[in-house]
Every structure is written in C-alpha cells, then in structure tokens.
PDB file of C-alpha atoms and ligand atoms in Angstrom:
ATOM      1  CA  UNK A   1     -25.223   1.946  13.273  1.00 54.00           C
ATOM      2  CA  UNK A   2     -27.224   0.751  16.238  1.00 63.00           C
ATOM      3  CA  UNK A   3     -28.404  -2.459  16.220  1.00 77.00           C
ATOM      4  CA  UNK A   4     -27.433  -3.455  12.326  1.00 93.00           C
ATOM      5  CA  UNK A   5     -26.906  -6.554  12.154  1.00 96.00           C
ATOM      6  CA  UNK A   6     -24.572  -8.424   9.285  1.00 97.00           C
ATOM      7  CA  UNK A   7     -25.740 -11.843   7.809  1.00 98.00           C
ATOM      8  CA  UNK A   8     -22.906 -14.096   6.040  1.00 98.00           C
ATOM      9  CA  UNK A   9     -22.409 -17.628   4.230  1.00 98.00           C
ATOM     10  CA  UNK A  10     -19.664 -19.915   3.767  1.00 98.00           C
ATOM     11  CA  UNK A  11     -18.988 -23.387   2.681  1.00 98.00           C
ATOM     12  CA  UNK A  12     -16.107 -25.372   1.592  1.00 97.00           C
ATOM     13  CA  UNK A  13     -15.560 -29.095   0.625  1.00 97.00           C
ATOM     14  CA  UNK A  14     -12.107 -30.827   1.145  1.00 97.00           C
ATOM     15  CA  UNK A  15     -11.382 -34.900   0.001  1.00 97.00           C
ATOM     16  CA  UNK A  16     -10.756 -37.295   2.307  1.00 97.00           C
ATOM     17  CA  UNK A  17      -7.455 -39.129   2.441  1.00 96.00           C
ATOM     18  CA  UNK A  18      -5.592 -42.288   3.810  1.00 95.00           C
ATOM     19  CA  UNK A  19      -2.391 -40.899   5.740  1.00 92.00           C
ATOM     20  CA  UNK A  20      -3.850 -37.496   6.986  1.00 93.00           C
ATOM     21  CA  UNK A  21      -5.574 -36.448  10.706  1.00 95.00           C
ATOM     22  CA  UNK A  22      -8.926 -35.802  10.794  1.00 97.00           C
ATOM     23  CA  UNK A  23      -9.998 -31.829  12.049  1.00 97.00           C
ATOM     24  CA  UNK A  24     -12.959 -30.427  12.131  1.00 98.00           C
ATOM     25  CA  UNK A  25     -13.112 -26.998  13.966  1.00 98.00           C
ATOM     26  CA  UNK A  26      -9.717 -27.004  15.365  1.00 97.00           C
ATOM     27  CA  UNK A  27     -10.175 -30.498  16.972  1.00 98.00           C
ATOM     28  CA  UNK A  28      -9.050 -33.486  15.747  1.00 97.00           C
ATOM     29  CA  UNK A  29     -11.192 -36.203  15.447  1.00 97.00           C
ATOM     30  CA  UNK A  30     -10.252 -39.947  15.398  1.00 96.00           C
ATOM     31  CA  UNK A  31     -10.875 -41.274  11.529  1.00 96.00           C
ATOM     32  CA  UNK A  32      -8.622 -43.371   9.474  1.00 95.00           C
ATOM     33  CA  UNK A  33      -8.305 -40.825   6.670  1.00 96.00           C
ATOM     34  CA  UNK A  34      -7.896 -37.172   6.837  1.00 96.00           C
ATOM     35  CA  UNK A  35      -8.841 -33.893   4.488  1.00 96.00           C
ATOM     36  CA  UNK A  36      -6.407 -33.063   1.603  1.00 94.00           C
ATOM     37  CA  UNK A  37      -4.935 -29.154   1.422  1.00 90.00           C
ATOM     38  CA  UNK A  38      -2.790 -26.893   1.327  1.00 85.00           C
ATOM     39  CA  UNK A  39      -3.476 -26.312   4.657  1.00 85.00           C
ATOM     40  CA  UNK A  40      -4.823 -28.803   7.602  1.00 89.00           C
ATOM     41  CA  UNK A  41      -7.703 -28.726   5.128  1.00 94.00           C
ATOM     42  CA  UNK A  42      -9.948 -28.105   8.176  1.00 97.00           C
ATOM     43  CA  UNK A  43     -12.892 -27.798   6.480  1.00 98.00           C
ATOM     44  CA  UNK A  44     -15.040 -26.118   9.537  1.00 98.00           C
ATOM     45  CA  UNK A  45     -12.691 -23.492  10.150  1.00 98.00           C
ATOM     46  CA  UNK A  46     -12.553 -22.695   6.057  1.00 97.00           C
ATOM     47  CA  UNK A  47     -16.828 -22.416   6.150  1.00 98.00           C
ATOM     48  CA  UNK A  48     -16.348 -20.380   9.583  1.00 98.00           C
ATOM     49  CA  UNK A  49     -13.645 -17.753   8.009  1.00 98.00           C
ATOM     50  CA  UNK A  50     -15.476 -17.729   4.728  1.00 98.00           C
ATOM     51  CA  UNK A  51     -18.736 -16.602   6.395  1.00 98.00           C
ATOM     52  CA  UNK A  52     -17.224 -14.302   8.500  1.00 98.00           C
ATOM     53  CA  UNK A  53     -15.582 -12.623   5.288  1.00 98.00           C
ATOM     54  CA  UNK A  54     -18.906 -12.500   3.780  1.00 98.00           C
ATOM     55  CA  UNK A  55     -20.917 -10.583   6.594  1.00 98.00           C
ATOM     56  CA  UNK A  56     -17.575  -8.274   7.086  1.00 97.00           C
ATOM     57  CA  UNK A  57     -17.540  -7.813   2.882  1.00 96.00           C
ATOM     58  CA  UNK A  58     -14.191  -8.705   3.090  1.00 96.00           C
ATOM     59  CA  UNK A  59     -12.422 -10.676  -0.077  1.00 96.00           C
ATOM     60  CA  UNK A  60     -12.813 -14.738   0.708  1.00 94.00           C
ATOM     61  CA  UNK A  61     -10.011 -16.484   2.198  1.00 92.00           C
ATOM     62  CA  UNK A  62      -8.729 -18.440  -1.140  1.00 88.00           C
ATOM     63  CA  UNK A  63      -7.693 -14.634  -1.837  1.00 90.00           C
ATOM     64  CA  UNK A  64      -6.357 -14.076   1.956  1.00 84.00           C
ATOM     65  CA  UNK A  65      -4.420 -17.125   2.235  1.00 83.00           C
ATOM     66  CA  UNK A  66      -3.615 -18.184  -1.698  1.00 80.00           C
ATOM     67  CA  UNK A  67      -3.090 -21.982  -1.335  1.00 78.00           C
ATOM     68  CA  UNK A  68      -0.353 -20.735  -3.855  1.00 80.00           C
ATOM     69  CA  UNK A  69       1.738 -19.478  -1.268  1.00 79.00           C
ATOM     70  CA  UNK A  70       3.790 -21.595   0.842  1.00 81.00           C
ATOM     71  CA  UNK A  71       4.138 -19.676   3.857  1.00 78.00           C
ATOM     72  CA  UNK A  72       0.480 -21.722   4.100  1.00 74.00           C
ATOM     73  CA  UNK A  73       1.420 -25.283   3.516  1.00 77.00           C
ATOM     74  CA  UNK A  74      -0.011 -27.360   6.260  1.00 76.00           C
ATOM     75  CA  UNK A  75      -1.192 -24.367   8.007  1.00 82.00           C
ATOM     76  CA  UNK A  76      -3.267 -24.904  11.529  1.00 91.00           C
ATOM     77  CA  UNK A  77      -6.779 -22.941  10.021  1.00 94.00           C
ATOM     78  CA  UNK A  78      -6.912 -22.320  14.040  1.00 96.00           C
ATOM     79  CA  UNK A  79      -4.357 -19.016  12.852  1.00 94.00           C
ATOM     80  CA  UNK A  80      -6.141 -18.685   9.912  1.00 94.00           C
ATOM     81  CA  UNK A  81      -9.736 -17.669  11.359  1.00 96.00           C
ATOM     82  CA  UNK A  82      -7.734 -15.960  14.333  1.00 96.00           C
ATOM     83  CA  UNK A  83      -6.521 -13.609  11.197  1.00 95.00           C
ATOM     84  CA  UNK A  84      -9.188 -13.018   9.927  1.00 96.00           C
ATOM     85  CA  UNK A  85     -11.677 -12.202  13.569  1.00 97.00           C
ATOM     86  CA  UNK A  86      -8.600  -9.927  13.774  1.00 96.00           C
ATOM     87  CA  UNK A  87      -9.630  -8.477  10.096  1.00 96.00           C
ATOM     88  CA  UNK A  88     -13.486  -8.548  11.066  1.00 96.00           C
ATOM     89  CA  UNK A  89     -13.143  -6.890  14.569  1.00 96.00           C
ATOM     90  CA  UNK A  90     -10.781  -3.839  12.825  1.00 96.00           C
ATOM     91  CA  UNK A  91     -13.857  -3.355  10.357  1.00 95.00           C
ATOM     92  CA  UNK A  92     -16.097  -2.499  13.204  1.00 95.00           C
ATOM     93  CA  UNK A  93     -17.964  -6.053  14.055  1.00 96.00           C
ATOM     94  CA  UNK A  94     -18.343  -8.348  16.595  1.00 96.00           C
ATOM     95  CA  UNK A  95     -19.733 -11.919  16.136  1.00 97.00           C
ATOM     96  CA  UNK A  96     -23.551 -12.440  17.612  1.00 97.00           C
ATOM     97  CA  UNK A  97     -23.877 -16.285  16.975  1.00 98.00           C
ATOM     98  CA  UNK A  98     -22.503 -18.977  14.503  1.00 98.00           C
ATOM     99  CA  UNK A  99     -24.534 -21.845  12.851  1.00 98.00           C
ATOM    100  CA  UNK A 100     -22.630 -24.710  12.037  1.00 98.00           C
ATOM    101  CA  UNK A 101     -23.233 -27.737   9.585  1.00 98.00           C
ATOM    102  CA  UNK A 102     -20.936 -30.264   9.088  1.00 98.00           C
ATOM    103  CA  UNK A 103     -21.536 -32.825   5.598  1.00 98.00           C
ATOM    104  CA  UNK A 104     -20.281 -36.333   6.000  1.00 98.00           C
ATOM    105  CA  UNK A 105     -20.903 -40.165   5.878  1.00 97.00           C
ATOM    106  CA  UNK A 106     -18.719 -41.253   8.675  1.00 95.00           C
ATOM    107  CA  UNK A 107     -17.508 -40.399  11.428  1.00 96.00           C
ATOM    108  CA  UNK A 108     -20.199 -39.866  13.689  1.00 96.00           C
ATOM    109  CA  UNK A 109     -20.015 -36.228  15.599  1.00 97.00           C
ATOM    110  CA  UNK A 110     -21.587 -36.302  18.634  1.00 97.00           C
ATOM    111  CA  UNK A 111     -18.874 -37.237  20.767  1.00 97.00           C
ATOM    112  CA  UNK A 112     -17.000 -34.070  19.311  1.00 98.00           C
ATOM    113  CA  UNK A 113     -19.367 -31.512  18.951  1.00 97.00           C
ATOM    114  CA  UNK A 114     -19.506 -30.075  22.453  1.00 97.00           C
ATOM    115  CA  UNK A 115     -15.223 -29.794  21.812  1.00 98.00           C
ATOM    116  CA  UNK A 116     -15.680 -28.063  18.321  1.00 98.00           C
ATOM    117  CA  UNK A 117     -18.371 -25.121  19.050  1.00 98.00           C
ATOM    118  CA  UNK A 118     -16.407 -24.251  22.405  1.00 98.00           C
ATOM    119  CA  UNK A 119     -13.051 -23.573  19.791  1.00 98.00           C
ATOM    120  CA  UNK A 120     -15.050 -22.270  17.727  1.00 98.00           C
ATOM    121  CA  UNK A 121     -16.197 -19.897  20.066  1.00 98.00           C
ATOM    122  CA  UNK A 122     -12.933 -19.090  21.781  1.00 98.00           C
ATOM    123  CA  UNK A 123     -11.883 -18.375  18.360  1.00 98.00           C
ATOM    124  CA  UNK A 124     -14.310 -16.053  17.296  1.00 97.00           C
ATOM    125  CA  UNK A 125     -14.668 -14.712  20.904  1.00 96.00           C
ATOM    126  CA  UNK A 126     -18.109 -15.717  21.482  1.00 97.00           C
ATOM    127  CA  UNK A 127     -19.475 -17.924  24.441  1.00 97.00           C
ATOM    128  CA  UNK A 128     -19.971 -22.159  23.557  1.00 94.00           C
ATOM    129  CA  UNK A 129     -23.172 -20.899  23.321  1.00 96.00           C
ATOM    130  CA  UNK A 130     -23.273 -19.069  20.829  1.00 98.00           C
ATOM    131  CA  UNK A 131     -22.567 -21.419  18.242  1.00 98.00           C
ATOM    132  CA  UNK A 132     -24.520 -24.580  17.259  1.00 98.00           C
ATOM    133  CA  UNK A 133     -22.596 -27.803  15.260  1.00 98.00           C
ATOM    134  CA  UNK A 134     -24.869 -29.812  13.220  1.00 98.00           C
ATOM    135  CA  UNK A 135     -23.549 -33.190  11.659  1.00 98.00           C
ATOM    136  CA  UNK A 136     -25.604 -34.387   8.585  1.00 98.00           C
ATOM    137  CA  UNK A 137     -24.607 -37.248   6.403  1.00 97.00           C
ATOM    138  CA  UNK A 138     -25.430 -37.465   2.945  1.00 97.00           C
ATOM    139  CA  UNK A 139     -27.662 -39.860   2.763  1.00 97.00           C
ATOM    140  CA  UNK A 140     -25.049 -42.388   0.068  1.00 96.00           C
ATOM    141  CA  UNK A 141     -24.907 -39.797  -2.374  1.00 97.00           C
ATOM    142  CA  UNK A 142     -22.160 -38.220  -4.075  1.00 97.00           C
ATOM    143  CA  UNK A 143     -18.878 -38.255  -3.094  1.00 97.00           C
ATOM    144  CA  UNK A 144     -20.126 -36.378   0.143  1.00 97.00           C
ATOM    145  CA  UNK A 145     -22.377 -39.663   0.332  1.00 97.00           C
ATOM    146  CA  UNK A 146     -19.717 -42.413  -0.350  1.00 97.00           C
ATOM    147  CA  UNK A 147     -17.042 -40.893   2.578  1.00 96.00           C
ATOM    148  CA  UNK A 148     -14.541 -39.212  -0.059  1.00 97.00           C
ATOM    149  CA  UNK A 149     -15.378 -35.844   0.944  1.00 98.00           C
ATOM    150  CA  UNK A 150     -16.327 -33.739   3.386  1.00 98.00           C
ATOM    151  CA  UNK A 151     -18.111 -30.076   3.280  1.00 98.00           C
ATOM    152  CA  UNK A 152     -19.383 -27.839   5.263  1.00 98.00           C
ATOM    153  CA  UNK A 153     -21.825 -25.142   5.556  1.00 98.00           C
ATOM    154  CA  UNK A 154     -21.719 -21.828   7.974  1.00 98.00           C
ATOM    155  CA  UNK A 155     -23.596 -18.588   8.782  1.00 98.00           C
ATOM    156  CA  UNK A 156     -22.296 -16.334  11.486  1.00 98.00           C
ATOM    157  CA  UNK A 157     -24.126 -13.266  12.152  1.00 98.00           C
ATOM    158  CA  UNK A 158     -21.788 -10.202  12.771  1.00 98.00           C
ATOM    159  CA  UNK A 159     -23.363  -7.007  15.161  1.00 97.00           C
ATOM    160  CA  UNK A 160     -22.415  -3.751  13.936  1.00 93.00           C
ATOM    161  CA  UNK A 161     -19.943  -1.586  16.744  1.00 89.00           C
ATOM    162  CA  UNK A 162     -19.562   1.885  14.962  1.00 75.00           C
TER     163      UNK A 162
HETATM  164 MG1   MG B 201     -10.740 -25.282   2.470  1.00 97.60          MG
END
C-alpha cells in the first residue's frame, strides 16, 4: 500500500503526589511532586504509546502491560514505549510524525520541551523535528487546573511500509 498512512490518538492522566519524581516524555522535571502510578507514571510516554498502538490497530498499553503485573511495577516507560515501537514496526509501520499536548498547570515545561521531543524522537526512531511537544494549562479548571493531575494527548501518523 504505497503512501498509505494511519492516524492514532492516545490520552492518559495521572495524579500528582509528593515524594514521587516527575518524569515527562522520558525527562526528569524539577518539581515538588511527581506522578503516581504502577510504572514511573510517565503520562506523556503512555499517551504516545497508545497513539502508536491505536494507529497500528493493536490493543492499548493497559492490555499489553497490565498494572496488575508486578513486572511493570515502577517500570521505566521508555522501555514500555520501545516495546510498543517494536510491535508497531513488526506490523509494517514507521512513524511519520508525532504531536503531543501536555495538560498541566505547573511547572512550566518550556525549558524541557526540546529534551522531551529529542527523547521521544529517539525512542520512536524519527528525527526530533518530527516530534512536537506543547504544554497547555487548564485555566484553573478541574483536577488538572488545581495541579492535582497531569494529562497528555498525543496524535501520531504512521506510514505503511509493506
Ligand atoms: Mg498511564
């Protein structure tokens, strides 16, 4: 299928909690709270993983890496994403580009966006200009607005290679 493309969307949300490191897009962010979860709770890499799986027509990360499985306790989400990329490539797809929105009230992500895009790009096998990371506040509304949670939405375009 020459030139065929597949689009996918991923979303995730985790609660912020004291005494946890904040890791977003594979990058450690300086903040007094981090995200709570069975794995390292990297909400960005989880949304990216689900976008890839969605585009490839594969089951979501909750099914592939169940949070009831002790193997994934405190798991490095970079490894989870690498596993996802492997499965997506096996199905005959390559990543064309990725667009990411992180929904958070604080901290400001401007100093980290480039490193996050670089890390995601390396993990999915594209150049960093094929990954865009944006941050949006929730204008004080809801659990994201009160800085009790961080969410992420990711959209990916896959090219069909076979
Ligand atoms: Mg998650």
